[in-house]
Short mmCIF file of C-alpha atoms in Angstrom, two decimals:
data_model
loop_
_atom_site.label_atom_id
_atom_site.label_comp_id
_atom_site.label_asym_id
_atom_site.label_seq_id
_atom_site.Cartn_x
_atom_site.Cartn_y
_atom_site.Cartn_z
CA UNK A 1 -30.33 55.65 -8.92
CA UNK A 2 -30.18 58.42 -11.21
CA UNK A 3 -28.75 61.28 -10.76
CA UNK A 4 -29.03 65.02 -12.75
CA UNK A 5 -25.92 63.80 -15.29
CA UNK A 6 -27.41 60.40 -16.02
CA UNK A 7 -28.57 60.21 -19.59
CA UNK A 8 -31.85 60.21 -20.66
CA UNK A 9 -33.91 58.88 -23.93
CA UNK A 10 -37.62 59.78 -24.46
CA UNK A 11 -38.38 57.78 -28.23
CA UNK A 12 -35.32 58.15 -30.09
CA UNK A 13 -34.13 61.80 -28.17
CA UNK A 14 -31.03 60.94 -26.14
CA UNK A 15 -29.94 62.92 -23.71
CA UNK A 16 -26.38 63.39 -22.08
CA UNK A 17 -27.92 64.42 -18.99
CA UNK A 18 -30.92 65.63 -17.52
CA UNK A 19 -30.37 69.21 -17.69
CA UNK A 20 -32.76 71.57 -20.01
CA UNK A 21 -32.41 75.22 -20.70
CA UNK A 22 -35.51 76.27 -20.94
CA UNK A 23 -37.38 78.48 -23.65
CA UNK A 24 -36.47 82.63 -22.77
CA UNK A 25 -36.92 85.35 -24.99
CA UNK A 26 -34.41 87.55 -25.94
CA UNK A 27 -36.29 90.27 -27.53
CA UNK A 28 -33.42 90.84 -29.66
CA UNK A 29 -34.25 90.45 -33.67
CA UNK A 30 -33.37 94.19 -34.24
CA UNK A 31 -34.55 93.55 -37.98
CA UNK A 32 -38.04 92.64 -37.26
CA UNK A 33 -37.84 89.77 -39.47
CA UNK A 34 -38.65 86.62 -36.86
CA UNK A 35 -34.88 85.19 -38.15
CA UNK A 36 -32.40 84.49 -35.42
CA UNK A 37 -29.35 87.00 -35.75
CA UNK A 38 -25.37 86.22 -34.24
CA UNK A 39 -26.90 87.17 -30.82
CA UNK A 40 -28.97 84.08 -30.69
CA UNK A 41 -26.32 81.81 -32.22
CA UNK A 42 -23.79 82.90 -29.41
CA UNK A 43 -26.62 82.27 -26.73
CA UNK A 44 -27.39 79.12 -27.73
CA UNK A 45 -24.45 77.30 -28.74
CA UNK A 46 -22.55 78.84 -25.64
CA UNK A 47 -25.30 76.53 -23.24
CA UNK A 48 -24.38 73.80 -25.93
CA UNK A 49 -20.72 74.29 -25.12
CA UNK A 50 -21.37 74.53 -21.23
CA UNK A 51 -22.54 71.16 -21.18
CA UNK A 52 -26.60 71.57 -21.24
CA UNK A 53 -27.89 68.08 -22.19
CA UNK A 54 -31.06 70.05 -23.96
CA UNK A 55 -31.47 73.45 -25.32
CA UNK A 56 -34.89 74.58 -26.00
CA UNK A 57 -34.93 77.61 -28.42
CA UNK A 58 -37.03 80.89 -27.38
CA UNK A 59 -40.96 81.20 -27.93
CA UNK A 60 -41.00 81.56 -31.78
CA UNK A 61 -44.30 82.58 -33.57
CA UNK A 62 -46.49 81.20 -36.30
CA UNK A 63 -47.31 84.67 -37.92
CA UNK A 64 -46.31 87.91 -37.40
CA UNK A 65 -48.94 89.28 -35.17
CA UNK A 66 -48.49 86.22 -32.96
CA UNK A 67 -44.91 87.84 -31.22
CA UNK A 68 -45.51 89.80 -27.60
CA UNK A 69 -43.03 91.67 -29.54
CA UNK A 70 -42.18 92.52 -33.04
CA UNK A 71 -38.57 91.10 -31.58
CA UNK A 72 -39.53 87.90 -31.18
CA UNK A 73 -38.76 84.98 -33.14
CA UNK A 74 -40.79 83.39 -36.21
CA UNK A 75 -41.25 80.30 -37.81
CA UNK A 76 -43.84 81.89 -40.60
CA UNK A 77 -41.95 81.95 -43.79
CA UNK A 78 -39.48 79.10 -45.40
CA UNK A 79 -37.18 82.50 -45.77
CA UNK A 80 -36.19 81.83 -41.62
CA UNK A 81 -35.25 78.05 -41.67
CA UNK A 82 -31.56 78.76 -42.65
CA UNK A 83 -30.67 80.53 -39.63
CA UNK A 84 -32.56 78.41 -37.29
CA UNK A 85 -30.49 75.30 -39.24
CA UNK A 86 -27.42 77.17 -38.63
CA UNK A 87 -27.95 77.00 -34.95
CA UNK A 88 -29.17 73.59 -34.76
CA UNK A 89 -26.03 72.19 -36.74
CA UNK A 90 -23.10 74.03 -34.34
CA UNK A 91 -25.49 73.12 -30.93
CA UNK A 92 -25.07 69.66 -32.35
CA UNK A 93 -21.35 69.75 -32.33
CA UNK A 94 -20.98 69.95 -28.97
CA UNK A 95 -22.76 67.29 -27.60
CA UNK A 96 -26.03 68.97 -26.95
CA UNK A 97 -29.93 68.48 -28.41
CA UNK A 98 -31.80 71.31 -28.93
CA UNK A 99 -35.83 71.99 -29.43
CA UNK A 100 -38.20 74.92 -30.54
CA UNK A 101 -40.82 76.18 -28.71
CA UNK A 102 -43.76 76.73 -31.18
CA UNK A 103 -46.42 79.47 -29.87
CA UNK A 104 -48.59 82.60 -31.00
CA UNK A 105 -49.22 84.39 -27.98
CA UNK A 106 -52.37 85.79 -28.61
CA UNK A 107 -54.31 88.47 -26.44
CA UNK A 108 -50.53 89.18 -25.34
CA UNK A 109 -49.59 90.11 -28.73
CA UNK A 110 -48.51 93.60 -27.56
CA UNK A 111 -47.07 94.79 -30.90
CA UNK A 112 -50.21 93.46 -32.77
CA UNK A 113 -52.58 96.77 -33.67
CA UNK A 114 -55.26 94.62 -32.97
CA UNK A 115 -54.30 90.95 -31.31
CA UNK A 116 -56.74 88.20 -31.37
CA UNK A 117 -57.80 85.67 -28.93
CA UNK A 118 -60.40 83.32 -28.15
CA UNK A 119 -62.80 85.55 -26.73
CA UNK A 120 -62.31 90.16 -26.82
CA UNK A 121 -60.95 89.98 -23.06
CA UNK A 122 -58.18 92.04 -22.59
CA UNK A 123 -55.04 90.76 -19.85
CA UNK A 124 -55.65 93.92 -18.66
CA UNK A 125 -56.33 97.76 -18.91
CA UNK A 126 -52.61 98.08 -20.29
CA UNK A 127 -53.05 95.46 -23.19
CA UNK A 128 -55.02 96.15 -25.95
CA UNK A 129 -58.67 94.40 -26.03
CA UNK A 130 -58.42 91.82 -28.51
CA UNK A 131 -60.34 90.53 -31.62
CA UNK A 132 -62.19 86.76 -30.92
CA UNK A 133 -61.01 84.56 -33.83
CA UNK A 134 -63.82 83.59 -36.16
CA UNK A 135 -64.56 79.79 -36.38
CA UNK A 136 -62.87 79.81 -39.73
CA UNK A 137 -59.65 81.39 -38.32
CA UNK A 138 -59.15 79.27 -35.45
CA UNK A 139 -58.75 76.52 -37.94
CA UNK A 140 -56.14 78.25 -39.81
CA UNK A 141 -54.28 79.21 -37.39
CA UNK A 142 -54.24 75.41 -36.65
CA UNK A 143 -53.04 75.45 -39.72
CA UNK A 144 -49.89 78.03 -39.10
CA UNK A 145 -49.07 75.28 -36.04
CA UNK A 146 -48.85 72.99 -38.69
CA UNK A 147 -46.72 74.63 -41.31
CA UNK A 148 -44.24 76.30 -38.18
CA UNK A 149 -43.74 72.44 -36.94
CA UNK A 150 -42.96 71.22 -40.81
CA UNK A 151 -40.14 74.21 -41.01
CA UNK A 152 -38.50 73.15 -37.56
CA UNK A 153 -38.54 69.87 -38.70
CA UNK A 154 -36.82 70.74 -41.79
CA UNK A 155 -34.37 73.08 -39.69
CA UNK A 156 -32.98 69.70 -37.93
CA UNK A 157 -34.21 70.40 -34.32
CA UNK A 158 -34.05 66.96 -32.13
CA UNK A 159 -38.30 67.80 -30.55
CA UNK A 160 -40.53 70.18 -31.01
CA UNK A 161 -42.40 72.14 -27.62
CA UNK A 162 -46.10 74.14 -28.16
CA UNK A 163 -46.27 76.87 -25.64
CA UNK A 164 -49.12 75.87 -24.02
CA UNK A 165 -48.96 77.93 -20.47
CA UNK A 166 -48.11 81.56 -19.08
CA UNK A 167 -51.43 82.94 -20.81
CA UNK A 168 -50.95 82.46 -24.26
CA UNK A 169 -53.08 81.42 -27.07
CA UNK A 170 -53.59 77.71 -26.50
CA UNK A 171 -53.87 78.41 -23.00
CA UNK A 172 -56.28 81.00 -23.79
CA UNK A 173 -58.25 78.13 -25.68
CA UNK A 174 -57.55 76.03 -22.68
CA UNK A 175 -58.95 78.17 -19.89
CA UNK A 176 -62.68 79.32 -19.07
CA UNK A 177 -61.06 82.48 -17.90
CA UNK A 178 -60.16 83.64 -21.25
CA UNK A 179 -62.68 81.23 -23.62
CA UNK A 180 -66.25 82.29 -24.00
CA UNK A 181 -67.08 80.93 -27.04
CA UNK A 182 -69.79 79.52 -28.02
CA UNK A 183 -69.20 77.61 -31.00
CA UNK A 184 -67.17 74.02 -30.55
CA UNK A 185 -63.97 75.87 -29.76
CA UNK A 186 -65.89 77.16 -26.85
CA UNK A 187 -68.09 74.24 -25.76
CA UNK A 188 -64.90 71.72 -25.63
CA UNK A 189 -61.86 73.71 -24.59
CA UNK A 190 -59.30 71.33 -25.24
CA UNK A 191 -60.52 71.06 -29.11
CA UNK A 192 -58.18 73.86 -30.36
CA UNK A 193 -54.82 72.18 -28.43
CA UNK A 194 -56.18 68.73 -29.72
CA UNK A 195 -56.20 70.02 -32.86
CA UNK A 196 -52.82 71.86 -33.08
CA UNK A 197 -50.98 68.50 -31.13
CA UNK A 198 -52.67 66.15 -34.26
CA UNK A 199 -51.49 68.70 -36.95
CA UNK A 200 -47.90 69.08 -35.30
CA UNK A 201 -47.19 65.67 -35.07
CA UNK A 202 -48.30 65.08 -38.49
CA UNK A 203 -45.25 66.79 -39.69
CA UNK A 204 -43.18 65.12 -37.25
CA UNK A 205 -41.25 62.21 -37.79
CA UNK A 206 -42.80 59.51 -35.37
CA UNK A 207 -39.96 58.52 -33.39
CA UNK A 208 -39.47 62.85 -32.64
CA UNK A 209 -41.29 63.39 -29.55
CA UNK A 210 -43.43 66.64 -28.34
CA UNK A 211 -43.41 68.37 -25.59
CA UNK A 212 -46.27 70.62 -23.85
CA UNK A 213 -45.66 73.38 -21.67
CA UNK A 214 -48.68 73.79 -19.60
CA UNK A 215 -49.67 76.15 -16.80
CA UNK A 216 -50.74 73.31 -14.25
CA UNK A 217 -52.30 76.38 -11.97
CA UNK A 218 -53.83 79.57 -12.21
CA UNK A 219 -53.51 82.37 -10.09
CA UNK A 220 -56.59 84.62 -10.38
CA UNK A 221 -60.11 84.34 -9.52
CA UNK A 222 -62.13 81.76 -10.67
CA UNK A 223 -58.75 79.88 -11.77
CA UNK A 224 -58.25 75.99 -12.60
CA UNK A 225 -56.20 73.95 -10.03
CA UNK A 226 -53.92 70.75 -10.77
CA UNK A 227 -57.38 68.97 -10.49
CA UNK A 228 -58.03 70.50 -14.01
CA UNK A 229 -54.92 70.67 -15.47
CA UNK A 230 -54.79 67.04 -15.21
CA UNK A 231 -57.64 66.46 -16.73
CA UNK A 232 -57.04 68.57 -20.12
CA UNK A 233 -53.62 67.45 -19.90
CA UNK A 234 -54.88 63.65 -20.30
CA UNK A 235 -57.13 64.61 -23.31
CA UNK A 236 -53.31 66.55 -24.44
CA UNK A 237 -51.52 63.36 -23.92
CA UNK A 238 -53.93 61.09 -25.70
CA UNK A 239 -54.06 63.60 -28.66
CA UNK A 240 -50.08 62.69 -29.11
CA UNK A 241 -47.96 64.57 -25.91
CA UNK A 242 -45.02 62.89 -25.01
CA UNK A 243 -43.59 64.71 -22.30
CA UNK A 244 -45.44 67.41 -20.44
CA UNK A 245 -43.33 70.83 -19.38
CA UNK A 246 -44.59 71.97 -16.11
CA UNK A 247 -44.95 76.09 -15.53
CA UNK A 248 -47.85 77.57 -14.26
CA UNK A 249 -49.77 81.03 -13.93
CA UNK A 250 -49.65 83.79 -16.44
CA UNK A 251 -53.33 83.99 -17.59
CA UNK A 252 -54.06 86.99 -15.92
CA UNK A 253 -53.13 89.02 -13.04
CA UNK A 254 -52.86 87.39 -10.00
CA UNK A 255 -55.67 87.91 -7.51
CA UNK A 256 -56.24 86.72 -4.08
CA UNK A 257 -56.99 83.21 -4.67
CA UNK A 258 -53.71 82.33 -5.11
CA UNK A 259 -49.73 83.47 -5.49
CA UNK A 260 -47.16 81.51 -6.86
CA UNK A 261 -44.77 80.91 -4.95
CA UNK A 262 -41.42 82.71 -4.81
CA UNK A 263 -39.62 79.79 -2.86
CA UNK A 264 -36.87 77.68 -4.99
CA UNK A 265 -38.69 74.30 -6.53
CA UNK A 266 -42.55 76.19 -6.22
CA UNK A 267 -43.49 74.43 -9.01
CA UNK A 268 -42.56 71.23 -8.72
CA UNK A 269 -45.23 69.77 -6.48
CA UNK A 270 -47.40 69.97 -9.77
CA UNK A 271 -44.61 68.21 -12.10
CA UNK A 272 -44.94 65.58 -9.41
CA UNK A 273 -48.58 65.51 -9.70
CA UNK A 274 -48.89 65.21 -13.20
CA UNK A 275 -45.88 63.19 -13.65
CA UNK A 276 -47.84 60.54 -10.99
CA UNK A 277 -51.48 61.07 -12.70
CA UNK A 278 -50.67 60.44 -15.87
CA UNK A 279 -47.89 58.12 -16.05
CA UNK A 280 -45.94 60.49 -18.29
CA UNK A 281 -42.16 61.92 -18.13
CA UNK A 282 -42.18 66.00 -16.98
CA UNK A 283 -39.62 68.82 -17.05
CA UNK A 284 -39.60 70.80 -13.60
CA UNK A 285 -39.25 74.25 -13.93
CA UNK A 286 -39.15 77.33 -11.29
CA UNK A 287 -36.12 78.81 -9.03
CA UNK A 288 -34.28 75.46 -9.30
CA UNK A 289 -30.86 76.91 -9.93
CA UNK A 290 -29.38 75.05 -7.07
CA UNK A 291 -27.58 72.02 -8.48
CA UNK A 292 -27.99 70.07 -5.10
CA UNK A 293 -32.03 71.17 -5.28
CA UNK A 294 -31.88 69.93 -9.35
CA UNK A 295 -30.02 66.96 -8.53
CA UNK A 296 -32.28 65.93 -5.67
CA UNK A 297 -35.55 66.18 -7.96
CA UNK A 298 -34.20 63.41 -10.56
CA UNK A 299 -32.85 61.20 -7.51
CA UNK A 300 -35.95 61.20 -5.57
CA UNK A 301 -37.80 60.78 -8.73
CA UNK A 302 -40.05 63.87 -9.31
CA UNK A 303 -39.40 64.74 -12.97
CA UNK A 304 -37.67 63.15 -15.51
CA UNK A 305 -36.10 66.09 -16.63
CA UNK A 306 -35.16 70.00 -14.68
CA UNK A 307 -35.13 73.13 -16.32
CA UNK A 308 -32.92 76.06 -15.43
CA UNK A 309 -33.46 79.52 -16.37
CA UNK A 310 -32.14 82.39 -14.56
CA UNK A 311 -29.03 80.15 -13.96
CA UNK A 312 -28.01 79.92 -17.00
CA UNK A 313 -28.84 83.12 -18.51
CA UNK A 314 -26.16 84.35 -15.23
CA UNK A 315 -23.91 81.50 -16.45
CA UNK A 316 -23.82 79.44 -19.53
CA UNK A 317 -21.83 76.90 -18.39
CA UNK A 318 -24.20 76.30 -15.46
CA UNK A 319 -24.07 72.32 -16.49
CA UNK A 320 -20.53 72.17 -15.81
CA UNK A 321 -20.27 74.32 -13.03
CA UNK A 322 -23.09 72.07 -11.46
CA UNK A 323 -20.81 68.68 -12.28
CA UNK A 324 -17.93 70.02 -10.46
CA UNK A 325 -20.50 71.22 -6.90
CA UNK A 326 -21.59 67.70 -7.29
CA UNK A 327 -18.83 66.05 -7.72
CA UNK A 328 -20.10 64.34 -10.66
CA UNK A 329 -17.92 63.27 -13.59
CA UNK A 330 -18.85 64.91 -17.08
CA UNK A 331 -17.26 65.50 -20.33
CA UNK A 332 -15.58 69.14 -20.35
CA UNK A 333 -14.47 70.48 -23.47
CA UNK A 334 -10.54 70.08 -23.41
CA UNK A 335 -10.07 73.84 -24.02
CA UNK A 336 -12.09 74.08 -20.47
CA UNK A 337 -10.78 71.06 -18.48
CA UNK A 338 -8.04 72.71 -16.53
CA UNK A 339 -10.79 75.12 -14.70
CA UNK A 340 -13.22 72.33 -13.88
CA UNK A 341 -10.90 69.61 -12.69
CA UNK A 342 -12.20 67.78 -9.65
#
């Protein structure tokens, strides 16, 4: 049986464990640039060091107006792969894998003067109403997908993850909340993620899987269910998804259909579901900070893989710390080994 320190593969990814930290941004590119400053390479190689089997870096953007923030990462502009490789090369020393998340975050955009979306919905009255992509542009930003994914490559990082959840712009493709359209991006709303999975993976080696982070449930009004995530997430997986990242929520603000839930493990019901519908390996994601919890979803075979957030951005060497509550054997750095003996 497997347990949350049991390696993993997933095509030629292997894993030291089943622990993820999961994409959160920092906010904290003080030059405005989109290139990752000392901050980010102490954040991430410190996880690497604490014994995470799979780093996934922050939400980085395909253009400039594609940050919530003018803080956020970028992947626009050859100029950025350096520091990006200089990450990637010291999270490798120590054992760990690490990934990108590739996004553009659309009608969320909140340093954008004038964001653009699918459709000229605003999130609400404290965003700014956005601009509806032409037909042309939708294709060209498929385009910016494309050339983001070809930099990561070239940066080194082990998979590649498209921010497809939490309101953003392929969810805002995704969603009849947010997509009115009325040309073919409108009358088939999985076409734009279709089209940005094909042009990632074309600049992907083919033995470098993707991963999807989906919203597998809306919380407003007139909001999909797992019934429909499943669905699009089907057409997602036969377009070239390899592993499916399981938030949800984020598309709007939440009404009185539904709530998410503010329970530990919320959100894994719906990893389960799409995990079990699809025949396809998930990350679990939500308030699962509690190695027993964590260690209990791989055992009784609910994801593949758990994500843990606000645990490691309290501790960074959550993995280890989560070894020793277990009992579980892992490597510890030497330097470290006299604090985490058993």
């Amino acid at each position: 049986m497997n347990d949350l320190f049991s390696p993993y593969r997933i095509k030629e990814l292997e894993l030291k464990n089943r622990i993820v930290m999961p994409p959160m941004c920092q906010y904290s590119v003080e030059a405005e640039d989109g290139i990752p400053t000392n901050w980010h390479q102490q954040h991430y190689v410190s996880r690497a060091v604490g014994g995470t089997g799979l780093i996934i870096v922050e939400m980085t953007d395909v253009e400039p107006d594609g940050r919530i923030s003018n803080r956020d990462l970028g992947l626009w502009s050859d100029d950025q792969i350096g520091a990006f490789s200089n990450i990637v090369k010291e999270v490798h020393q120590y054992g760990a894998k690490i990934g990108i998340q590739i996004a553009h975050a659309g009608r969320k955009a909140e340093d954008a003067e004038t964001p653009v979306a699918p459709s000229a919905i605003a999130f609400d009255g404290t965003y700014k109403t956005p601009r509806a992509l032409a037909t042309e542009e939708v294709k060209g930003m498929v385009d910016k997908f494309r050339a983001s994914a070809r930099r990561a490559v070239k940066a080194g990082f082990d998979v590649i993850e498209l921010h497809g959840a939490h309101g953003y712009l392929i969810h805002q493709f995704t969603s009849p909340l947010t997509n009115k359209r009325d040309d073919e991006y409108g009358k088939d709303l999985t076409k734009f993620g279709v089209e940005v999975i094909k042009a990632v993976k074309s600049e992907m080696p083919a033995d470098m899987p993707l991963i999807m982070r989906i919203s597998a449930k809306e919380y407003v009004e007139g909001g999909y269910g797992i019934e429909e995530s499943i669905a699009f997430s089907q057409v997602f997986k036969e377009a070239g998804v390899d592993m499916f990242h399981v938030s949800s929520g984020g598309e709007g603000p939440i009404g009185a259909d539904g709530r998410p839930g503010t329970h530990a493990s919320y959100q894994t019901p719906l990893a389960r579901e799409i995990k079990k519908a699809l025949d396809i390996p998930v990350i679990a994601v939500g308030r699962l900070d509690d190695p027993i919890l964590a260690n209990s979803i791989i055992g009784n075979e609910e994801a593949d893989l758990v994500a843990v957030g606000r645990g490691m951005l309290r501790n960074p060497y959550w993995a280890l710390e989560a070894s020793k509550s277990l009992n579980i054997k892992t490597e510890i750095p030497k330097q470290y080994q006299l604090g985490f003996k058993h």
